[in-house]
Coordinates of C-alpha atoms and ligand atoms in Angstrom, one line a residue:
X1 CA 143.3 129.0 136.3
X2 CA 146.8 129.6 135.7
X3 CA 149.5 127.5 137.0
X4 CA 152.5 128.9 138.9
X5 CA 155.9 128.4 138.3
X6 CA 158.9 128.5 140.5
X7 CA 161.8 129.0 138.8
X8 CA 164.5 126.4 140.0
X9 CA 168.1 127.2 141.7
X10 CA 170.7 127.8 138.7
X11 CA 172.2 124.2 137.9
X12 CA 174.4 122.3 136.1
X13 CA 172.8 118.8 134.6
X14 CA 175.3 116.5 132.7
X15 CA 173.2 113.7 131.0
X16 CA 175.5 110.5 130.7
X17 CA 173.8 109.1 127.7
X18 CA 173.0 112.6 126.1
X19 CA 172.8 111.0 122.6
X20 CA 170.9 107.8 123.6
X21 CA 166.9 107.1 123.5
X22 CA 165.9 108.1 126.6
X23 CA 167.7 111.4 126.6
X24 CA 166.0 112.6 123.0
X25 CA 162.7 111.3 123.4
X26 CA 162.3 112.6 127.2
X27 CA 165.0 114.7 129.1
X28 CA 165.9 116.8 126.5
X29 CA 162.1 117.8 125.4
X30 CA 161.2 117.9 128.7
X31 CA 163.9 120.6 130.1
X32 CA 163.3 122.7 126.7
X33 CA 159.4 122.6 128.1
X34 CA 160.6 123.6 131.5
X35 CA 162.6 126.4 129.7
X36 CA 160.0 127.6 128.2
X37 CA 157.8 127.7 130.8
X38 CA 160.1 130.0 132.7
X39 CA 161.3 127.4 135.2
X40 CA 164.6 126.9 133.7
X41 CA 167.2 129.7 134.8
X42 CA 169.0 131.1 132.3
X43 CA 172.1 130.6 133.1
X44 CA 171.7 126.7 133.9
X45 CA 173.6 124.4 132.2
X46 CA 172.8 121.1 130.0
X47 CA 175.6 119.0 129.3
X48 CA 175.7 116.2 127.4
X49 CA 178.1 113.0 127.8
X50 CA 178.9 110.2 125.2
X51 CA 180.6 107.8 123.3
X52 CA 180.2 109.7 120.2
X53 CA 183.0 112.4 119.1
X54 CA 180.8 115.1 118.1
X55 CA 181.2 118.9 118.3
X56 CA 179.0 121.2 120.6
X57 CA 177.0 122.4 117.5
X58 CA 176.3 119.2 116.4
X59 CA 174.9 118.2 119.7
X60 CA 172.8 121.1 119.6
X61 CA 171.9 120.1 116.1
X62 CA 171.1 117.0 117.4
X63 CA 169.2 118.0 120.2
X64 CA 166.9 120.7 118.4
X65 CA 165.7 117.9 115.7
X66 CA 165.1 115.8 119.0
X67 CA 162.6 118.3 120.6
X68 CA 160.8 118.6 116.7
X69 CA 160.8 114.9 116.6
X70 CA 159.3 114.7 120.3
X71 CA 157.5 118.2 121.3
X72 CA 158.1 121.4 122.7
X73 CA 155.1 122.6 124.5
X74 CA 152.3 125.2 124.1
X75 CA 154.6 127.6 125.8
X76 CA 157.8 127.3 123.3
X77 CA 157.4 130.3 120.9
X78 CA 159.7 130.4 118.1
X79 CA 163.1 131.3 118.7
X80 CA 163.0 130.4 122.2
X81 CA 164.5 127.1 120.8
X82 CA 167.6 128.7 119.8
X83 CA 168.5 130.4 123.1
X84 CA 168.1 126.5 124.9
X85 CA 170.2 125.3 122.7
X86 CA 172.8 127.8 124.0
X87 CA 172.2 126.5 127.4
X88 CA 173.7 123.0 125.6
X89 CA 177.1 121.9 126.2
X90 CA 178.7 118.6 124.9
X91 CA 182.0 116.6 126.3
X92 CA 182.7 113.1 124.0
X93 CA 183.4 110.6 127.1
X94 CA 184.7 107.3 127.8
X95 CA 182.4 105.9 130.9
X96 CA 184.8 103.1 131.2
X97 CA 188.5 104.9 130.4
X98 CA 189.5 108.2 130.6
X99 CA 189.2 110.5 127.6
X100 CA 186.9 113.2 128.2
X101 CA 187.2 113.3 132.3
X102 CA 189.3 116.0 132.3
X103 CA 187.4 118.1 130.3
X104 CA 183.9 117.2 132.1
X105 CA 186.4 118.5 135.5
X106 CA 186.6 121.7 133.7
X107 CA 183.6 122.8 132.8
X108 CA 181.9 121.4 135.8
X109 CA 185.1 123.2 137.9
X110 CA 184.5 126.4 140.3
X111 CA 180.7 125.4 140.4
X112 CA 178.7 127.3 142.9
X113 CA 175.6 125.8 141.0
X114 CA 173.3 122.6 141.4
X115 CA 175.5 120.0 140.1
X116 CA 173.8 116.9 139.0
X117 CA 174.4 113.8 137.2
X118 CA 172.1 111.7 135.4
X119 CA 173.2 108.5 135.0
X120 CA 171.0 107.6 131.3
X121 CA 172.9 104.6 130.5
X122 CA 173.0 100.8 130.9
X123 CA 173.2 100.1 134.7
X124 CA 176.3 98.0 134.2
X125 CA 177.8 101.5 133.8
X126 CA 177.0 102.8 136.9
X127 CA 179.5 101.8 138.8
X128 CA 182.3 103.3 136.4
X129 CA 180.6 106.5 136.1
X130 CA 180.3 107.0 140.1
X131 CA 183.9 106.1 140.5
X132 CA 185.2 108.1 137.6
X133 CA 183.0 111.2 139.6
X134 CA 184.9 111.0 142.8
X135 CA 188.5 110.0 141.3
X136 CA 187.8 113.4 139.2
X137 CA 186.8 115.3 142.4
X138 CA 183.0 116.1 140.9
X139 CA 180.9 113.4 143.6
X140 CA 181.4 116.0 146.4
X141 CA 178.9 115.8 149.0
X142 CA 176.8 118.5 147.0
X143 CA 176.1 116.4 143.8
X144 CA 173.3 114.5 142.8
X145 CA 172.9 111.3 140.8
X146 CA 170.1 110.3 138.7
X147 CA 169.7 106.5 138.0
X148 CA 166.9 105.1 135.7
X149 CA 165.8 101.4 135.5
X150 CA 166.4 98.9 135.7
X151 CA 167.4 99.3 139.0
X152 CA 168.8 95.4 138.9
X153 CA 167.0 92.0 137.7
X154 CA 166.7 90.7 141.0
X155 CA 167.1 91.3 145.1
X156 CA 171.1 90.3 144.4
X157 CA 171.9 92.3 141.7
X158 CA 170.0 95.3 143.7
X159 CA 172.1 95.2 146.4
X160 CA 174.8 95.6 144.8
X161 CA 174.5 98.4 142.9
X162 CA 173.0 100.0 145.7
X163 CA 176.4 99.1 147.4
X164 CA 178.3 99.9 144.8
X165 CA 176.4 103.4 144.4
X166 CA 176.8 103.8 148.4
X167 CA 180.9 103.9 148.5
X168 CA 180.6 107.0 146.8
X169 CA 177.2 108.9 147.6
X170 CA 175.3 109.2 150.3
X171 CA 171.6 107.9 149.7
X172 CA 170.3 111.5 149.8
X173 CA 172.1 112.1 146.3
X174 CA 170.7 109.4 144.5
X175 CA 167.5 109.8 142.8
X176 CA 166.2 106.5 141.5
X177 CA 163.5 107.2 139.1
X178 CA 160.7 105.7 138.0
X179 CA 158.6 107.5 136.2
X180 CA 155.1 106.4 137.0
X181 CA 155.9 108.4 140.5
X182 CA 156.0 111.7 138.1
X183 CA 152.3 111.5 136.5
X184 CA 150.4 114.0 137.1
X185 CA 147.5 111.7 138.6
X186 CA 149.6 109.6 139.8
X187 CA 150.2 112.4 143.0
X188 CA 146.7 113.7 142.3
X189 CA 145.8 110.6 144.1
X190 CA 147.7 111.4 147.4
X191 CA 146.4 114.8 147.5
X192 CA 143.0 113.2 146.6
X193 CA 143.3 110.5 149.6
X194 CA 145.1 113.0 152.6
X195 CA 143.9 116.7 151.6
X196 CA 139.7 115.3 151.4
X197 CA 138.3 114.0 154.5
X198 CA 135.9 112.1 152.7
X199 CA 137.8 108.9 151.4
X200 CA 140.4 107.8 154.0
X201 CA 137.5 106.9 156.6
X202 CA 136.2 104.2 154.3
X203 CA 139.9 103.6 152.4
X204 CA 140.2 100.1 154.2
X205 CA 138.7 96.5 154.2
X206 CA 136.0 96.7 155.9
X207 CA 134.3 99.1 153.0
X208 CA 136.5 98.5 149.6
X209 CA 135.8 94.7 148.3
X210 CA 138.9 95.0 145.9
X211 CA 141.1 97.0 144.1
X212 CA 142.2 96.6 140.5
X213 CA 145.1 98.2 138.5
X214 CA 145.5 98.0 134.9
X215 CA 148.2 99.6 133.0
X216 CA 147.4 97.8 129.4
X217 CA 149.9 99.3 126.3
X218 CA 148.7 98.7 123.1
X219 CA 152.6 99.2 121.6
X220 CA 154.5 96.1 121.5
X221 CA 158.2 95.0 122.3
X222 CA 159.5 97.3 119.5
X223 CA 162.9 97.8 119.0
X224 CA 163.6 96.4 122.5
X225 CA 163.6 92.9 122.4
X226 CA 167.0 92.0 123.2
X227 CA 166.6 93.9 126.9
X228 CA 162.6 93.0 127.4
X229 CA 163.1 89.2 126.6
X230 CA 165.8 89.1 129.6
X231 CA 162.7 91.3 131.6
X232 CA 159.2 90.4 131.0
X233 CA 156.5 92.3 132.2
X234 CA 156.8 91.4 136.0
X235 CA 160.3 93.0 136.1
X236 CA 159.9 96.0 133.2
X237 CA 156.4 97.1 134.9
X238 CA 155.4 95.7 138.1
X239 CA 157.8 95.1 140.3
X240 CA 158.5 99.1 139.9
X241 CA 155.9 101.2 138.2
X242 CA 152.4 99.1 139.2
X243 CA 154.0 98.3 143.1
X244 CA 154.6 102.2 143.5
X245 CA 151.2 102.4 142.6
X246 CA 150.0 99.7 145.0
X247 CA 151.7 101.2 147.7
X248 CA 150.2 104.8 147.2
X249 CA 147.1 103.5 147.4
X250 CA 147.7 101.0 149.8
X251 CA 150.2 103.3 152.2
X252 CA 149.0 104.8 155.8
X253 CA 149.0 108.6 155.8
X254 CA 152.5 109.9 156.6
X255 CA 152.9 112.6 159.3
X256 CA 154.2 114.6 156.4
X257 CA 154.9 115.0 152.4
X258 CA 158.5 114.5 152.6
X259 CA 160.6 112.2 151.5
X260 CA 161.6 109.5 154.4
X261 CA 158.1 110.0 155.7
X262 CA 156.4 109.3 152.5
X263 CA 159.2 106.7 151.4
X264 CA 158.6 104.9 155.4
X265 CA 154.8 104.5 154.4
X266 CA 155.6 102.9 150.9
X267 CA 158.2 100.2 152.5
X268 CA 156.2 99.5 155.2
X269 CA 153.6 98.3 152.4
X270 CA 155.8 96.2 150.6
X271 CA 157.0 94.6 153.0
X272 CA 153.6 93.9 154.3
X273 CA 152.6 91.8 150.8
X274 CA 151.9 88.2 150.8
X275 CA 153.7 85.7 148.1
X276 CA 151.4 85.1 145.6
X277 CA 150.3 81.6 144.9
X278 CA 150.8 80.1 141.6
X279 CA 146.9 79.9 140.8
X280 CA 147.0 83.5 141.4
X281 CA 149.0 84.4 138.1
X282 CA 148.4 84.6 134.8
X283 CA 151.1 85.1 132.3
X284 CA 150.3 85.7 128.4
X285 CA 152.5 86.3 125.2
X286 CA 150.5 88.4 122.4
X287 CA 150.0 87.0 118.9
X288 CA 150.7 88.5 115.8
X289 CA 148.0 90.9 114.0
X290 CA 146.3 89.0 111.6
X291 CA 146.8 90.3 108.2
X292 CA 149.5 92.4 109.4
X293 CA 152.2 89.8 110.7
X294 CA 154.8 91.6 109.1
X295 CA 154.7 94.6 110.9
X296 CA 153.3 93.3 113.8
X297 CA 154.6 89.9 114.8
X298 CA 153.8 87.8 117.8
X299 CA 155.9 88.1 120.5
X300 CA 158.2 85.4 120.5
X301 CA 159.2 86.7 116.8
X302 CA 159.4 90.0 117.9
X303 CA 162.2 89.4 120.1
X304 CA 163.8 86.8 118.3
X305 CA 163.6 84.5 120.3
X306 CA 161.0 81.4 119.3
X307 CA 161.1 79.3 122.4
X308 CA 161.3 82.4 124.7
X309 CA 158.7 81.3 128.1
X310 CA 158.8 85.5 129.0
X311 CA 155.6 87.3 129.2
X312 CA 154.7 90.1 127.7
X313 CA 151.7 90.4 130.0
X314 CA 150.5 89.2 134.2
X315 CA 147.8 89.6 135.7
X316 CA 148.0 88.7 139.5
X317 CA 146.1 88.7 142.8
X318 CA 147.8 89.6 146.2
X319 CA 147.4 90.7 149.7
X320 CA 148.6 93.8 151.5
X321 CA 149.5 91.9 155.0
X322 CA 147.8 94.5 158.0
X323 CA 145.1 95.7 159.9
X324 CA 143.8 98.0 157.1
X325 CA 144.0 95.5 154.1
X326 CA 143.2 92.3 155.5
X327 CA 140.3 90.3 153.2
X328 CA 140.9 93.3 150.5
X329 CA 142.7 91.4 147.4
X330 CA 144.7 93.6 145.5
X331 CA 144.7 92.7 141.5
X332 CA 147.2 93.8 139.4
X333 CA 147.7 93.9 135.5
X334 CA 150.0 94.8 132.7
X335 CA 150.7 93.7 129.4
X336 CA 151.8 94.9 125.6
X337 CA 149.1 94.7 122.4
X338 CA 146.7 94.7 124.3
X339 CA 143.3 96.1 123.4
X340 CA 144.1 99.7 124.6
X341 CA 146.2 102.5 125.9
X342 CA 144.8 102.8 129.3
X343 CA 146.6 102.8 132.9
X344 CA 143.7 102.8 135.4
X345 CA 143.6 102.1 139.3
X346 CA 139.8 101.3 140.5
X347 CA 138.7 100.9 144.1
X348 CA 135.7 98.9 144.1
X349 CA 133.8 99.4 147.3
X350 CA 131.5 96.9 148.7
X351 CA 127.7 96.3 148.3
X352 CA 125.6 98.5 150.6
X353 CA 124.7 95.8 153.4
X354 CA 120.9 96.2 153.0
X355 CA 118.9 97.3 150.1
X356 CA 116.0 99.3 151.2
X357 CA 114.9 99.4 147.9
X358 CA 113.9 96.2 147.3
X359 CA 116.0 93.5 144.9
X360 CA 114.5 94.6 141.9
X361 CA 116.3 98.0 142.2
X362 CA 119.5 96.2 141.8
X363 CA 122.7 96.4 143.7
X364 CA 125.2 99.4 142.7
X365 CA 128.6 99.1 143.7
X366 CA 130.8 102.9 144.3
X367 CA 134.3 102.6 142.2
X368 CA 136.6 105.1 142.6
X369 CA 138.7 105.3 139.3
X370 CA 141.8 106.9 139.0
X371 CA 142.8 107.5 135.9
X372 CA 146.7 108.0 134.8
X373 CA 146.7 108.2 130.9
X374 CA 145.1 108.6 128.8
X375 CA 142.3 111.2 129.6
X376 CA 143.8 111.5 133.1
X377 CA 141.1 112.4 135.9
X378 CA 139.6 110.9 138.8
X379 CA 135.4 109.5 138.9
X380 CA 133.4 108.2 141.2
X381 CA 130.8 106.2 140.3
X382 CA 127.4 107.2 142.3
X383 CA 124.3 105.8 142.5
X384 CA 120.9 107.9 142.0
X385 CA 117.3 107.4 141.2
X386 CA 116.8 106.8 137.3
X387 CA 114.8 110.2 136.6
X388 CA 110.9 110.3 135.8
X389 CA 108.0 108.6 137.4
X390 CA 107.5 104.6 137.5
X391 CA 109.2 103.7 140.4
X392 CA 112.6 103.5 142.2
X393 CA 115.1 102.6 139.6
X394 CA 118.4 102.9 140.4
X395 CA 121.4 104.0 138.0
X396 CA 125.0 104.4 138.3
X397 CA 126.0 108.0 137.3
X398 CA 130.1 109.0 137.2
X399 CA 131.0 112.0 139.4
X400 CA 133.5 113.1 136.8
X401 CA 136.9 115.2 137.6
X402 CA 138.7 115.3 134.2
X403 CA 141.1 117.8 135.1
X404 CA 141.5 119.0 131.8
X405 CA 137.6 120.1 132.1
X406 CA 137.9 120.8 135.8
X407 CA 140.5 123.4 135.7
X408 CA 140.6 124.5 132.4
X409 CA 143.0 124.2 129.7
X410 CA 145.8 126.1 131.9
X411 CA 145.6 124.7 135.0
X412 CA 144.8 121.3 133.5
X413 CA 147.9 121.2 131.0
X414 CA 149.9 118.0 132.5
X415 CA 153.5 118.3 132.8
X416 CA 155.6 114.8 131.2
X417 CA 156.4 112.5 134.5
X418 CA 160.6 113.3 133.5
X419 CA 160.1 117.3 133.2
X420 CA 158.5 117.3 136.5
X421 CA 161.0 114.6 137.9
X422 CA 164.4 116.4 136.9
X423 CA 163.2 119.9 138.3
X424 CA 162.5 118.0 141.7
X425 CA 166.2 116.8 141.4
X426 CA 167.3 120.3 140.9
X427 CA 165.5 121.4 143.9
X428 CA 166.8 118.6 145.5
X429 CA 163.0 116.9 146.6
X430 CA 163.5 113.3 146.5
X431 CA 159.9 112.6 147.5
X432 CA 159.2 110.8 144.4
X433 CA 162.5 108.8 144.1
X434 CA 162.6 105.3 145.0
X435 CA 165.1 105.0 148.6
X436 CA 167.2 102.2 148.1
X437 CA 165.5 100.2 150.8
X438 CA 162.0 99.7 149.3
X439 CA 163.8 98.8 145.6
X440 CA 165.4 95.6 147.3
X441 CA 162.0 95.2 149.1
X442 CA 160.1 95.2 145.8
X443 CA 163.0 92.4 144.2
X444 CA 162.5 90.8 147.5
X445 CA 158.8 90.5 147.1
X446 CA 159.3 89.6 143.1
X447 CA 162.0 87.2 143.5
X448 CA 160.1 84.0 144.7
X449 CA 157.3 84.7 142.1
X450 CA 159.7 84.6 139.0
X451 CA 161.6 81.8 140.7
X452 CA 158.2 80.1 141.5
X453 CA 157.2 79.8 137.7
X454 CA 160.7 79.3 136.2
X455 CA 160.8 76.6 138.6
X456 CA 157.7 74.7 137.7
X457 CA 158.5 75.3 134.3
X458 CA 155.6 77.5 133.2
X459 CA 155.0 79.1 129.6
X460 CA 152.8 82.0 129.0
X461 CA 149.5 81.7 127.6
X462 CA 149.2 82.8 124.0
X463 CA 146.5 85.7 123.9
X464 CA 145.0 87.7 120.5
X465 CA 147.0 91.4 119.6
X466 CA 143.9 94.1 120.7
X467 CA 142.7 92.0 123.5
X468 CA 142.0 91.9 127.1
X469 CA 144.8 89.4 127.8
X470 CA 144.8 85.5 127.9
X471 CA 141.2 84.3 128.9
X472 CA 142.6 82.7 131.9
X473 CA 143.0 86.3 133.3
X474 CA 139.1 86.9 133.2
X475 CA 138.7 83.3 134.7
X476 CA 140.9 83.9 137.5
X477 CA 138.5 86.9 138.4
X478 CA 135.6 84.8 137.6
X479 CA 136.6 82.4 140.3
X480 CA 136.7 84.9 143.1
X481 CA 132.9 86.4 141.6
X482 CA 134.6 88.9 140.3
X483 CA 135.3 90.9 136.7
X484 CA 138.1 93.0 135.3
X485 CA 137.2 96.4 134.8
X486 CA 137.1 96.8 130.9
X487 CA 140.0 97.6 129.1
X488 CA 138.9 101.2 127.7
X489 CA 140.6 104.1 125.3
Ligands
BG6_1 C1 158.8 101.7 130.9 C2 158.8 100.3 130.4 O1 159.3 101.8 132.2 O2 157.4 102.1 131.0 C3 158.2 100.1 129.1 O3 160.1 99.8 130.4 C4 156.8 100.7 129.1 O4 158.1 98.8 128.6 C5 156.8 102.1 129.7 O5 156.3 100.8 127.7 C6 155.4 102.6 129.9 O6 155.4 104.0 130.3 P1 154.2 105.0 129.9 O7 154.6 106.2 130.6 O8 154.1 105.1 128.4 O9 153.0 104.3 130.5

């Protein structure tokens, strides 16, 4: 199976933060990919933007060691490289004065192209940037904005920048990532739930007992303590990438795949989910790696902080408020040094209500897993008759879509979340961009939880490097008769 590509509208991209992290681990290696897959024109545009006073050719220098350092793709034959990095440009600029501006106003002048902006840099900088646009004449009503998280620390903080990004863009130009929207699975799951008639019928409480969904890391803080000390895992993971997932699972069908119909659906979920009570969260703080505490210190000396009280993983139980999810508890889990790399979302459907094959057969349970990375692909667990004479013994057996064995290695080649996200910016779909709206319902829904345990004074549990978490995570399952789905490569 070979997949298709459309070739985007020609465009103009100017990254603010072209030099930083983000921009040469991901955007960068991901629009080479997209050049090389022939869905880059060739006359678009990359332009970089920041601090640093360096020529064009050292940008491009810069850029090329970038895509060695973090992948081309199958696609990229040599000396393809070369002619991206003629598609490079690179304007030295102060976010906050005005050197550079004018130059930016130049090259971006007499543009009959896509003009976007991708806002790569700390969000106390969005503001200045989006004023700077408009005093500069570039935020006509044509451009688009990109803006990554953090999208605030908090309902207050979201509103305003959602303010201050509304004086000068409308809120169909901003495109508010997060990432986790991007995966490949991630939309495999929608078109699993609305294109097959077979799940929605049973996608509801009165069939699913629970659903569970794990994104463990087995990294740790690294190099960002300073900004994940201030963050935690509640506001780095969940209240963004693990709530979009909630809600795509959680979501009524919309009357279409576009963006306010899609986006409605989401809000309506968040705003449908109950506080959580304190006995309902756990929050951990990994240990160092014995015999290896040098290079892999314990959290609080990670971040240099020793007294810090901010988790570096939650696990948490919650309702989704409605007709379709009443009685369905919702359990959701994140955390860093933890056992292994594996984001997972299971629906665990309930016990058939009568065994007709007797108790000694056992009782099987259906789980639908979704898996996002690694490995991504989508099982359901069945159950049959164990094979060969001797009786009715029942086994689970996976019904097993690995893409990559599904549809081959063409069709199943998966596409980075941030390639696929900036060509959907290009072609202007904001379908998988968060609306402004559903951010301040996610802080809204967050808020009280952070507040609760900050108020009561909580710290995290301590919990082993390569683990499942604190122990009080299991117990809390435990005490509903319940068990987290194991932690799995
Ligand atoms: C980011 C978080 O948004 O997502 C990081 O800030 C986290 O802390 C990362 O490591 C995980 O993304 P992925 O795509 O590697 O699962």
């Amino acid at each position: 199976m070979v997949s298709r590509v459309i070739p985007v509208d020609p465009f103009d991209l100017v990254i603010f933060g072209g030099t930083g992290d983000l921009a040469r681990r991901k955007i960068l290696p991901g629009l080479f990919r997209r050049y090389c897959a022939g869905q880059m024109p060739d006359d678009a545009r990359v332009i970089g933007a920041a601090r640093s006073e360096i020529a064009r050719d050292g940008y491009r220098e810069m850029v090329a060691e970038a895509i060695r350092e973090f992948g081309g793709g199958p696609a990229c034959e040599d000396g393809t490289l070369d002619a991206f990095l003629e598609r490079l440009e690179y304007v030295a600029i102060d976010a906050r004065g005005e050197a550079g501006w004018t130059e930016l106003q130049a090259l971006m002048a007499a543009s009959d192209r896509v003009e976007a902006y991708y806002f790569s840099v700390a969000p106390s900088l969005f503001g200045d940037l989006a004023e700077r646009l408009q005093s500069y004449g570039m935020a006509d009503d044509a451009a688009r904005i990109v803006v990554e998280k953090p999208f605030g620390r908090d309902l207050a903080s979201a509103r305003e920048l959602n303010r201050t990004l509304a004086k000068y863009f409308h809120e169909t130009q901003i495109y508010r990532i997060d990432h986790y929207l991007g995966k490949e699975t991630v939309q495999n799951l929608m078109a699993v739930r609305f294109g097959n008639m077979l799940f929605e019928p049973l996608w509801n409480s009165q069939y699913v007992d629970h659903i569970q969904i794990t994104v463990a890391e087995t990294v740790g803080v690294g190099g960002r303590g300073e900004y994940y000390d201030k963050s935690g895992a509640m506001r780095d993971m969940v209240q963004n990438h693990l709530m979009q997932l909630l809600c795509l699972i959680a979501m009524e069908p919309p009357a279409r795949f576009d963006p306010d119909a899609v986006r409605d659906e989401k809000l309506k979920v968040i705003r449908a989910l109950e506080p959580v009570e304190p006995h309902h969260i756990v929050r951990g703080q990994y240990e160092a790696e014995p015999g290896d505490e040098e290079n892999h210190p314990d959290y609080r000396t990670a971040v240099g902080n020793p007294r810090s009280r901010t988790e570096s993983f939650i696990a948490l139980k919650t309702h989704v408020a409605n007709w379709r999810w009443a009685g369905t508890p919702f359990y959701l889990r994140t955390g860093k040094r933890m056992v292994a790399r594996s984001s997972e979302i299971s629906v665990i459907f309930k016990d058939t209500p009568h065994s007709i094959f007797g108790e000694e057969a056992g009782r099987h349970r259906n789980v639908l897993s979704i898996r996002l990375q690694p490995n991504e692909g989508i099982t359901l667990g069945v159950t049959i008759k164990e094979p060969g004479p001797g009786g009715m013994r029942l086994i689970d057996v996976p019904l097993d879509m690995t893409f990559a064995d599904a549809l081959g290695p063409e069709g199943g080649e998966s596409v980075d979340a941030y390639e696929r996200l900036v060509m959907d910016v290009i072609r202007g779909n904001q379908t998988l961009f968060m609306r402004g709206d559903e951010v301040e319902a996610a802080w809204g829904w967050t808020d009280p939880i952070i507040e609760g345990w900050t108020k009561r004074g909580e710290a995290p549990k301590p919990y082993a490097s390569h683990s499942e978490g604190p122990d009080a995570s299991e117990q809390m399952m435990a005490r509903d008769h319940r068990k987290w789905r194991k932690v799995e490569p």
